[in-house]
GROMACS .gro file of C-alpha atoms in nm:
model
  405
    1MET     CA    1  -4.481   0.191   1.291
    2ALA     CA    2  -4.335  -0.150   1.181
    3LYS     CA    3  -4.103  -0.238   1.471
    4LYS     CA    4  -3.804  -0.464   1.391
    5ASP     CA    5  -3.499  -0.603   1.554
    6VAL     CA    6  -3.250  -0.531   1.290
    7ILE     CA    7  -3.331  -0.286   0.987
    8ILE     CA    8  -3.088  -0.332   0.661
    9ILE     CA    9  -3.094  -0.027   0.473
   10GLY     CA   10  -2.988  -0.138   0.125
   11GLY     CA   11  -3.069  -0.430  -0.094
   12GLY     CA   12  -2.762  -0.512  -0.253
   13ALA     CA   13  -2.460  -0.768  -0.213
   14ALA     CA   14  -2.374  -0.651   0.120
   15GLY     CA   15  -2.718  -0.592   0.246
   16PHE     CA   16  -2.853  -0.935   0.162
   17PHE     CA   17  -2.527  -1.106   0.296
   18ALA     CA   18  -2.569  -0.946   0.632
   19ALA     CA   19  -2.939  -0.975   0.649
   20ILE     CA   20  -2.954  -1.366   0.576
   21ASN     CA   21  -2.647  -1.438   0.793
   22VAL     CA   22  -2.796  -1.257   1.083
   23ALA     CA   23  -3.122  -1.443   1.017
   24GLU     CA   24  -2.958  -1.782   1.003
   25GLN     CA   25  -2.768  -1.762   1.323
   26ASN     CA   26  -3.064  -1.611   1.523
   27PRO     CA   27  -3.410  -1.719   1.374
   28LYS     CA   28  -3.577  -1.537   1.637
   29LEU     CA   29  -3.484  -1.188   1.524
   30LYS     CA   30  -3.720  -0.987   1.301
   31VAL     CA   31  -3.488  -0.900   1.002
   32ALA     CA   32  -3.586  -0.608   0.747
   33ILE     CA   33  -3.427  -0.511   0.428
   34LEU     CA   34  -3.526  -0.192   0.315
   35GLU     CA   35  -3.445  -0.140  -0.064
   36ARG     CA   36  -3.530   0.178  -0.257
   37GLY     CA   37  -3.562   0.004  -0.610
   38LYS     CA   38  -3.827  -0.207  -0.744
   39GLU     CA   39  -3.587  -0.511  -0.698
   40GLY     CA   40  -3.253  -0.538  -0.532
   41LEU     CA   41  -2.889  -0.694  -0.617
   42GLY     CA   42  -2.861  -0.482  -0.912
   43LYS     CA   43  -2.475  -0.481  -0.941
   44VAL     CA   44  -2.457  -0.822  -0.855
   45LYS     CA   45  -2.676  -0.864  -1.186
   46VAL     CA   46  -2.465  -0.668  -1.395
   47SER     CA   47  -2.119  -0.774  -1.257
   48GLY     CA   48  -1.871  -0.963  -1.471
   49GLY     CA   49  -2.094  -0.891  -1.777
   50GLY     CA   50  -2.395  -1.064  -1.612
   51ARG     CA   51  -2.170  -1.361  -1.496
   52CYS     CA   52  -2.113  -1.211  -1.149
   53ASN     CA   53  -1.748  -1.160  -1.057
   54VAL     CA   54  -1.795  -1.317  -0.693
   55THR     CA   55  -1.448  -1.283  -0.539
   56HIS     CA   56  -1.068  -1.328  -0.630
   57ALA     CA   57  -0.859  -1.659  -0.599
   58GLU     CA   58  -0.615  -1.478  -0.347
   59PHE     CA   59  -0.616  -1.652  -0.005
   60ILE     CA   60  -0.356  -1.451   0.169
   61PRO     CA   61  -0.486  -1.142   0.382
   62SER     CA   62  -0.180  -0.971   0.356
   63GLU     CA   63  -0.176  -1.010  -0.014
   64LEU     CA   64  -0.564  -0.964  -0.073
   65VAL     CA   65  -0.526  -0.609   0.097
   66HIS     CA   66  -0.318  -0.460  -0.165
   67ASN     CA   67  -0.611  -0.460  -0.404
   68TYR     CA   68  -0.760  -0.172  -0.206
   69PRO     CA   69  -0.642   0.165  -0.257
   70ARG     CA   70  -0.854   0.257   0.023
   71GLY     CA   71  -0.917   0.012   0.298
   72GLU     CA   72  -0.584  -0.164   0.299
   73LYS     CA   73  -0.490  -0.124   0.646
   74GLU     CA   74  -0.842  -0.151   0.781
   75LEU     CA   75  -0.933  -0.483   0.595
   76LEU     CA   76  -0.622  -0.683   0.707
   77GLY     CA   77  -0.810  -0.804   1.046
   78PRO     CA   78  -1.145  -0.850   0.899
   79PHE     CA   79  -0.966  -1.061   0.617
   80HIS     CA   80  -0.860  -1.285   0.909
   81LYS     CA   81  -1.174  -1.359   1.001
   82PHE     CA   82  -1.357  -1.405   0.695
   83MET     CA   83  -1.218  -1.404   0.333
   84THR     CA   84  -1.212  -1.570   0.014
   85GLY     CA   85  -1.201  -1.920   0.126
   86ASP     CA   86  -1.484  -1.846   0.359
   87THR     CA   87  -1.695  -1.696   0.048
   88ILE     CA   88  -1.643  -2.007  -0.143
   89ASP     CA   89  -1.759  -2.236   0.119
   90TRP     CA   90  -2.069  -2.014   0.218
   91PHE     CA   91  -2.164  -2.040  -0.141
   92GLU     CA   92  -2.096  -2.410  -0.162
   93LYS     CA   93  -2.313  -2.493   0.140
   94ARG     CA   94  -2.595  -2.335  -0.009
   95GLY     CA   95  -2.547  -2.532  -0.354
   96VAL     CA   96  -2.331  -2.259  -0.543
   97ALA     CA   97  -2.009  -2.406  -0.671
   98LEU     CA   98  -1.765  -2.132  -0.782
   99LYS     CA   99  -1.490  -2.172  -1.032
  100ILE     CA  100  -1.150  -1.992  -1.103
  101GLU     CA  101  -1.075  -1.819  -1.413
  102ASP     CA  102  -0.693  -1.790  -1.566
  103ASP     CA  103  -0.692  -1.437  -1.413
  104GLY     CA  104  -0.770  -1.547  -1.062
  105ARG     CA  105  -1.148  -1.410  -1.092
  106MET     CA  106  -1.410  -1.646  -0.963
  107PHE     CA  107  -1.767  -1.700  -1.112
  108PRO     CA  108  -2.036  -1.947  -1.033
  109VAL     CA  109  -1.998  -2.260  -1.237
  110THR     CA  110  -2.324  -2.157  -1.421
  111ASN     CA  111  -2.153  -1.824  -1.555
  112SER     CA  112  -2.483  -1.658  -1.456
  113SER     CA  113  -2.537  -1.368  -1.182
  114GLN     CA  114  -2.859  -1.504  -1.163
  115THR     CA  115  -2.755  -1.819  -0.960
  116ILE     CA  116  -2.611  -1.565  -0.704
  117ILE     CA  117  -2.952  -1.369  -0.703
  118ASP     CA  118  -3.138  -1.685  -0.684
  119CYS     CA  119  -2.945  -1.813  -0.371
  120PHE     CA  120  -2.990  -1.471  -0.182
  121LEU     CA  121  -3.353  -1.465  -0.236
  122ASN     CA  122  -3.425  -1.812  -0.149
  123GLU     CA  123  -3.180  -1.784   0.159
  124ALA     CA  124  -3.340  -1.488   0.262
  125GLU     CA  125  -3.722  -1.629   0.231
  126LYS     CA  126  -3.564  -1.944   0.412
  127PHE     CA  127  -3.470  -1.755   0.723
  128GLY     CA  128  -3.798  -1.531   0.712
  129VAL     CA  129  -3.604  -1.201   0.602
  130GLU     CA  130  -3.862  -0.932   0.509
  131VAL     CA  131  -3.764  -0.744   0.175
  132PHE     CA  132  -3.946  -0.412   0.154
  133TYR     CA  133  -3.902  -0.267  -0.209
  134ASN     CA  134  -3.970   0.059  -0.326
  135HIS     CA  135  -3.888   0.218   0.049
  136SER     CA  136  -3.626   0.466  -0.010
  137VAL     CA  137  -3.517   0.626   0.331
  138LYS     CA  138  -3.586   0.976   0.401
  139SER     CA  139  -3.447   1.003   0.751
  140ILE     CA  140  -3.260   0.806   1.013
  141ASN     CA  141  -3.278   0.909   1.377
  142LYS     CA  142  -3.169   0.740   1.699
  143GLU     CA  143  -3.454   0.777   2.005
  144GLU     CA  144  -3.336   0.649   2.339
  145SER     CA  145  -3.254   0.274   2.229
  146ASP     CA  146  -3.420   0.245   1.931
  147PHE     CA  147  -3.357   0.405   1.580
  148LYS     CA  148  -3.652   0.532   1.355
  149VAL     CA  149  -3.622   0.499   1.002
  150GLU     CA  150  -3.868   0.698   0.798
  151THR     CA  151  -3.920   0.589   0.419
  152THR     CA  152  -4.154   0.693   0.119
  153GLN     CA  153  -4.398   0.381   0.239
  154GLY     CA  154  -4.377   0.446   0.601
  155LEU     CA  155  -4.207   0.425   0.965
  156PHE     CA  156  -3.996   0.126   1.062
  157SER     CA  157  -3.814   0.111   1.405
  158ALA     CA  158  -3.516  -0.099   1.506
  159GLU     CA  159  -3.268  -0.158   1.801
  160LYS     CA  160  -3.007  -0.210   1.539
  161VAL     CA  161  -2.969  -0.078   1.194
  162LEU     CA  162  -2.683  -0.182   0.927
  163ILE     CA  163  -2.638   0.082   0.636
  164ALA     CA  164  -2.523  -0.125   0.305
  165THR     CA  165  -2.650   0.129   0.040
  166GLY     CA  166  -2.312   0.145  -0.140
  167SER     CA  167  -2.226   0.500  -0.333
  168ASN     CA  168  -2.538   0.681  -0.238
  169PRO     CA  169  -2.503   1.080  -0.156
  170LYS     CA  170  -2.830   1.100  -0.006
  171ILE     CA  171  -2.777   0.823   0.250
  172TRP     CA  172  -2.426   0.996   0.346
  173ASN     CA  173  -2.591   1.323   0.374
  174LEU     CA  174  -2.821   1.157   0.631
  175LEU     CA  175  -2.499   1.001   0.812
  176GLU     CA  176  -2.331   1.333   0.815
  177GLY     CA  177  -2.660   1.474   1.013
  178LEU     CA  178  -2.611   1.188   1.276
  179GLY     CA  179  -2.232   1.305   1.310
  180HIS     CA  180  -2.023   1.088   1.071
  181THR     CA  181  -1.789   1.233   0.856
  182ILE     CA  182  -1.793   1.154   0.495
  183SER     CA  183  -1.472   1.141   0.288
  184GLN     CA  184  -1.565   1.341  -0.053
  185PRO     CA  185  -1.674   1.089  -0.335
  186VAL     CA  186  -1.488   1.071  -0.659
  187PRO     CA  187  -1.514   0.809  -0.932
  188SER     CA  188  -1.271   0.500  -0.941
  189LEU     CA  189  -1.229   0.248  -1.196
  190PHE     CA  190  -1.297   0.415  -1.502
  191THR     CA  191  -1.086   0.419  -1.857
  192PHE     CA  192  -0.920   0.666  -2.010
  193ASN     CA  193  -1.042   0.911  -2.305
  194ILE     CA  194  -0.768   0.961  -2.556
  195GLU     CA  195  -0.796   1.096  -2.921
  196ASP     CA  196  -0.466   0.998  -3.081
  197GLU     CA  197  -0.365   0.877  -3.432
  198ARG     CA  198  -0.162   0.583  -3.303
  199ILE     CA  199  -0.465   0.415  -3.162
  200LYS     CA  200  -0.730   0.554  -3.380
  201ASP     CA  201  -0.897   0.271  -3.589
  202ILE     CA  202  -0.778  -0.022  -3.374
  203PRO     CA  203  -1.009  -0.067  -3.114
  204GLY     CA  204  -0.999  -0.433  -2.981
  205VAL     CA  205  -0.629  -0.454  -2.999
  206VAL     CA  206  -0.475  -0.585  -2.666
  207ALA     CA  207  -0.119  -0.497  -2.580
  208LYS     CA  208  -0.076  -0.819  -2.326
  209ASP     CA  209   0.176  -0.665  -2.068
  210VAL     CA  210   0.263  -0.284  -2.070
  211ALA     CA  211   0.378  -0.046  -1.816
  212ILE     CA  212   0.220   0.288  -1.786
  213GLN     CA  213   0.316   0.590  -1.578
  214VAL     CA  214   0.115   0.947  -1.512
  215LEU     CA  215   0.347   1.151  -1.590
  216GLU     CA  216   0.449   1.420  -1.306
  217THR     CA  217   0.295   1.184  -1.042
  218ASN     CA  218   0.408   0.874  -0.868
  219LEU     CA  219   0.136   0.674  -1.012
  220TRP     CA  220   0.208   0.359  -1.248
  221SER     CA  221   0.079   0.011  -1.329
  222GLU     CA  222   0.139  -0.269  -1.528
  223GLY     CA  223  -0.071  -0.536  -1.701
  224PRO     CA  224  -0.282  -0.596  -2.009
  225LEU     CA  225  -0.396  -0.270  -2.220
  226LEU     CA  226  -0.705  -0.245  -2.431
  227ILE     CA  227  -0.748  -0.015  -2.721
  228THR     CA  228  -1.099   0.122  -2.719
  229HIS     CA  229  -1.326   0.316  -2.955
  230TRP     CA  230  -1.264   0.607  -2.694
  231GLY     CA  231  -0.923   0.545  -2.578
  232MET     CA  232  -0.791   0.289  -2.342
  233SER     CA  233  -0.876   0.018  -2.065
  234ALA     CA  234  -0.823  -0.308  -1.924
  235PRO     CA  235  -0.637  -0.385  -1.584
  236SER     CA  236  -0.337  -0.152  -1.632
  237ILE     CA  237  -0.574   0.171  -1.690
  238LEU     CA  238  -0.832   0.042  -1.418
  239LYS     CA  239  -0.544   0.003  -1.157
  240LEU     CA  240  -0.442   0.354  -1.241
  241SER     CA  241  -0.770   0.482  -1.210
  242ALA     CA  242  -0.849   0.331  -0.900
  243PHE     CA  243  -0.525   0.385  -0.704
  244GLY     CA  244  -0.526   0.737  -0.877
  245ALA     CA  245  -0.866   0.829  -0.795
  246LEU     CA  246  -0.815   1.139  -0.590
  247GLU     CA  247  -0.528   1.271  -0.780
  248LEU     CA  248  -0.671   1.244  -1.125
  249ALA     CA  249  -1.007   1.400  -1.008
  250LYS     CA  250  -0.771   1.694  -0.889
  251LEU     CA  251  -0.638   1.697  -1.233
  252GLU     CA  252  -0.989   1.720  -1.363
  253TYR     CA  253  -0.911   1.393  -1.588
  254LYS     CA  254  -0.669   1.594  -1.787
  255PHE     CA  255  -0.313   1.451  -1.777
  256GLN     CA  256  -0.037   1.256  -1.979
  257ILE     CA  257   0.044   0.901  -1.958
  258GLU     CA  258   0.365   0.740  -2.079
  259VAL     CA  259   0.322   0.376  -2.198
  260ASN     CA  260   0.589   0.110  -2.212
  261PHE     CA  261   0.461  -0.126  -2.467
  262ILE     CA  262   0.759  -0.387  -2.410
  263LYS     CA  263   0.852  -0.339  -2.068
  264GLN     CA  264   1.217  -0.254  -2.183
  265SER     CA  265   1.442   0.033  -2.134
  266PHE     CA  266   1.480   0.267  -2.439
  267GLU     CA  267   1.843   0.185  -2.431
  268ASP     CA  268   1.783  -0.208  -2.461
  269CYS     CA  269   1.476  -0.174  -2.707
  270LEU     CA  270   1.743   0.008  -2.931
  271GLU     CA  271   2.011  -0.266  -2.905
  272VAL     CA  272   1.759  -0.506  -3.015
  273LEU     CA  273   1.665  -0.270  -3.306
  274LYS     CA  274   2.010  -0.250  -3.422
  275VAL     CA  275   2.028  -0.655  -3.444
  276LEU     CA  276   1.722  -0.667  -3.634
  277LYS     CA  277   1.859  -0.432  -3.888
  278GLN     CA  278   2.121  -0.656  -3.950
  279ASP     CA  279   1.899  -1.021  -3.910
  280LEU     CA  280   1.612  -0.863  -4.145
  281ALA     CA  281   1.789  -0.618  -4.375
  282LYS     CA  282   1.590  -0.672  -4.665
  283LYS     CA  283   1.255  -0.690  -4.523
  284ALA     CA  284   1.008  -0.405  -4.472
  285VAL     CA  285   0.995  -0.279  -4.097
  286TYR     CA  286   0.612  -0.218  -4.109
  287LYS     CA  287   0.546  -0.586  -4.228
  288SER     CA  288   0.801  -0.760  -3.983
  289THR     CA  289   0.607  -0.725  -3.632
  290GLN     CA  290   0.808  -0.746  -3.326
  291PHE     CA  291   0.813  -0.792  -2.948
  292ASP     CA  292   0.521  -1.002  -2.965
  293LEU     CA  293   0.312  -0.681  -3.046
  294PRO     CA  294  -0.016  -0.716  -3.201
  295LYS     CA  295   0.020  -0.645  -3.582
  296ARG     CA  296  -0.207  -0.348  -3.591
  297LEU     CA  297  -0.050  -0.179  -3.299
  298TRP     CA  298   0.312  -0.226  -3.452
  299HIS     CA  299   0.188  -0.066  -3.765
  300LYS     CA  300   0.063   0.223  -3.598
  301LEU     CA  301   0.395   0.282  -3.404
  302VAL     CA  302   0.597   0.230  -3.705
  303LEU     CA  303   0.414   0.507  -3.883
  304ALA     CA  304   0.434   0.748  -3.566
  305SER     CA  305   0.777   0.692  -3.597
  306GLN     CA  306   0.829   0.860  -3.952
  307ILE     CA  307   0.910   0.516  -4.102
  308GLN     CA  308   0.705   0.457  -4.430
  309ILE     CA  309   0.537   0.133  -4.528
  310GLU     CA  310   0.810   0.041  -4.798
  311THR     CA  311   1.124   0.111  -4.566
  312ARG     CA  312   1.343  -0.167  -4.505
  313TRP     CA  313   1.539  -0.257  -4.195
  314ALA     CA  314   1.846  -0.161  -4.350
  315ASP     CA  315   1.746   0.178  -4.475
  316ILE     CA  316   1.656   0.315  -4.144
  317ASN     CA  317   1.846   0.573  -4.033
  318LYS     CA  318   1.955   0.712  -3.680
  319LEU     CA  319   1.658   0.934  -3.613
  320GLN     CA  320   1.413   0.666  -3.717
  321PHE     CA  321   1.571   0.422  -3.493
  322GLU     CA  322   1.556   0.651  -3.198
  323GLN     CA  323   1.177   0.736  -3.260
  324LEU     CA  324   1.084   0.379  -3.288
  325ALA     CA  325   1.245   0.311  -2.983
  326THR     CA  326   1.067   0.589  -2.805
  327GLN     CA  327   0.725   0.467  -2.943
  328LEU     CA  328   0.805   0.148  -2.814
  329THR     CA  329   0.912   0.253  -2.469
  330LYS     CA  330   0.830   0.557  -2.392
  331ALA     CA  331   0.491   0.674  -2.601
  332VAL     CA  332   0.340   0.989  -2.460
  333PHE     CA  333  -0.056   0.991  -2.464
  334ASN     CA  334  -0.293   1.303  -2.374
  335VAL     CA  335  -0.567   1.196  -2.155
  336LYS     CA  336  -0.888   1.390  -2.180
  337GLY     CA  337  -1.155   1.281  -1.982
  338LYS     CA  338  -1.285   0.940  -1.834
  339SER     CA  339  -1.564   0.672  -1.907
  340THR     CA  340  -1.709   0.441  -1.670
  341PHE     CA  341  -1.604   0.111  -1.670
  342LYS     CA  342  -1.908  -0.085  -1.810
  343GLU     CA  343  -2.208  -0.059  -1.540
  344GLU     CA  344  -1.979  -0.146  -1.244
  345PHE     CA  345  -1.902   0.188  -1.130
  346VAL     CA  346  -1.705   0.234  -0.811
  347THR     CA  347  -1.676   0.536  -0.597
  348ALA     CA  348  -1.374   0.617  -0.392
  349GLY     CA  349  -1.561   0.817  -0.088
  350GLY     CA  350  -1.773   0.738   0.190
  351VAL     CA  351  -1.819   0.704   0.568
  352SER     CA  352  -1.459   0.786   0.719
  353LEU     CA  353  -1.293   0.443   0.797
  354LYS     CA  354  -1.141   0.629   1.147
  355GLU     CA  355  -1.505   0.631   1.259
  356VAL     CA  356  -1.576   0.256   1.250
  357ASN     CA  357  -1.478  -0.019   1.452
  358PHE     CA  358  -1.341  -0.303   1.230
  359LYS     CA  359  -1.366  -0.565   1.468
  360THR     CA  360  -1.762  -0.530   1.453
  361PHE     CA  361  -1.788  -0.284   1.157
  362GLU     CA  362  -1.996  -0.067   1.430
  363SER     CA  363  -1.998   0.276   1.425
  364LYS     CA  364  -1.786   0.437   1.686
  365LYS     CA  365  -2.005   0.755   1.709
  366ILE     CA  366  -2.350   0.569   1.747
  367LYS     CA  367  -2.416   0.239   1.918
  368ASN     CA  368  -2.575  -0.020   1.716
  369LEU     CA  369  -2.514   0.142   1.404
  370TYR     CA  370  -2.319  -0.094   1.129
  371PHE     CA  371  -2.197  -0.066   0.793
  372ALA     CA  372  -2.078  -0.279   0.522
  373GLY     CA  373  -1.978  -0.259   0.155
  374GLU     CA  374  -1.910   0.062  -0.011
  375VAL     CA  375  -2.102   0.309   0.186
  376LEU     CA  376  -1.773   0.300   0.375
  377ASN     CA  377  -1.447   0.481   0.217
  378ILE     CA  378  -1.330   0.159   0.090
  379ASP     CA  379  -1.301   0.045  -0.298
  380ALA     CA  380  -1.104  -0.210  -0.494
  381VAL     CA  381  -0.944  -0.275  -0.815
  382THR     CA  382  -1.159  -0.474  -1.070
  383GLY     CA  383  -1.163  -0.861  -1.030
  384GLY     CA  384  -1.403  -0.953  -0.743
  385PHE     CA  385  -1.232  -0.738  -0.469
  386ASN     CA  386  -1.540  -0.496  -0.408
  387PHE     CA  387  -1.776  -0.804  -0.356
  388GLN     CA  388  -1.522  -0.962  -0.115
  389ASN     CA  389  -1.575  -0.663   0.095
  390ALA     CA  390  -1.910  -0.648   0.110
  391TRP     CA  391  -1.928  -1.028   0.167
  392THR     CA  392  -1.658  -0.975   0.443
  393GLY     CA  393  -1.802  -0.673   0.618
  394GLY     CA  394  -2.185  -0.811   0.586
  395TYR     CA  395  -2.077  -1.143   0.756
  396ILE     CA  396  -1.876  -0.948   1.045
  397ALA     CA  397  -2.126  -0.697   1.136
  398ALA     CA  398  -2.398  -0.988   1.130
  399MET     CA  399  -2.211  -1.161   1.386
  400ALA     CA  400  -2.163  -0.848   1.599
  401ILE     CA  401  -2.528  -0.824   1.580
  402VAL     CA  402  -2.609  -1.161   1.668
  403ASN     CA  403  -2.378  -1.148   1.956
  404SER     CA  404  -2.496  -0.853   2.089
  405SER     CA  405  -2.891  -0.918   2.064
   0.00000   0.00000   0.00000
């Protein structure tokens, strides 16, 4: 049996971050990471299209927490201890400069996730963290003061264990066996599958700022909307999918959304259209794109309003006016299913937050058992927020482990 002081189960973002911080703060501790794959940091590698969206340029804890559909209340205290500025500082001290993009997302200046991976691997080696790959955990048991962790490659023991396995049903089952409650996992951060003539054949078109509501619910969001080969995506949709993860699962991903493409009321839109009827009387409606909409989307909405390609503004009747205003401000689409957002899948669900002390990220049920990252019932919208949760949890748990060793 391999005896360690601290075992970290899961060689992802939170696991490596915690391990490095423990080993750096107390070099005497024997720290080991158990990773089931042949290499770790898989999500780091694919995040942000291979650039790694490290965090988000939001520096006020009370604002930052609004990006977490689950975990908003619990993360407020931890973010006062370690958040975006601390993350930037941590990486810069280790030679990794970050940059802020226009939408607030932060990436390494190199634009490569390998920079982050190399940083972690180098730091782990520097501080003597042992990483055991191809070690899938089969059981976790507490015997007197030590944990016994059985893997496919052998048995380990340690006084302290940190679980950082992300959304792993097998580990959740083991934690249930130890007495923890697991909130039922459901997908979060997904795109909507929609078959509709109005968005057919125009993938890649982006409406810059729309308002969307899921009909017969209180779910709504605003932001850019991307039309894809299979339906709709971009922040406005991903936000809805994150905050509505539980509700949309109950609806079995079959529901209706109402899209306001111009963020104006139906009545205000009608008034604008009446002015256009006067000002552009001799021009074809189809050819005179309005409201700063993409031309191809405007064409689709005009045709959906029963207005022909050659119809002039002067010739539009009352019904066509109302139909066009409806398409622009209250367009209803049927959603039938979801698609995972790239490889950056996120799951809502995990260890119940009531069973964790968020001053230390230690289990309230089992002494010396800690958690970090998405193994907890915490998830965020897209934009670097899930990683920030991993860094914050990993750091605070690491400090608690060091201070109690």
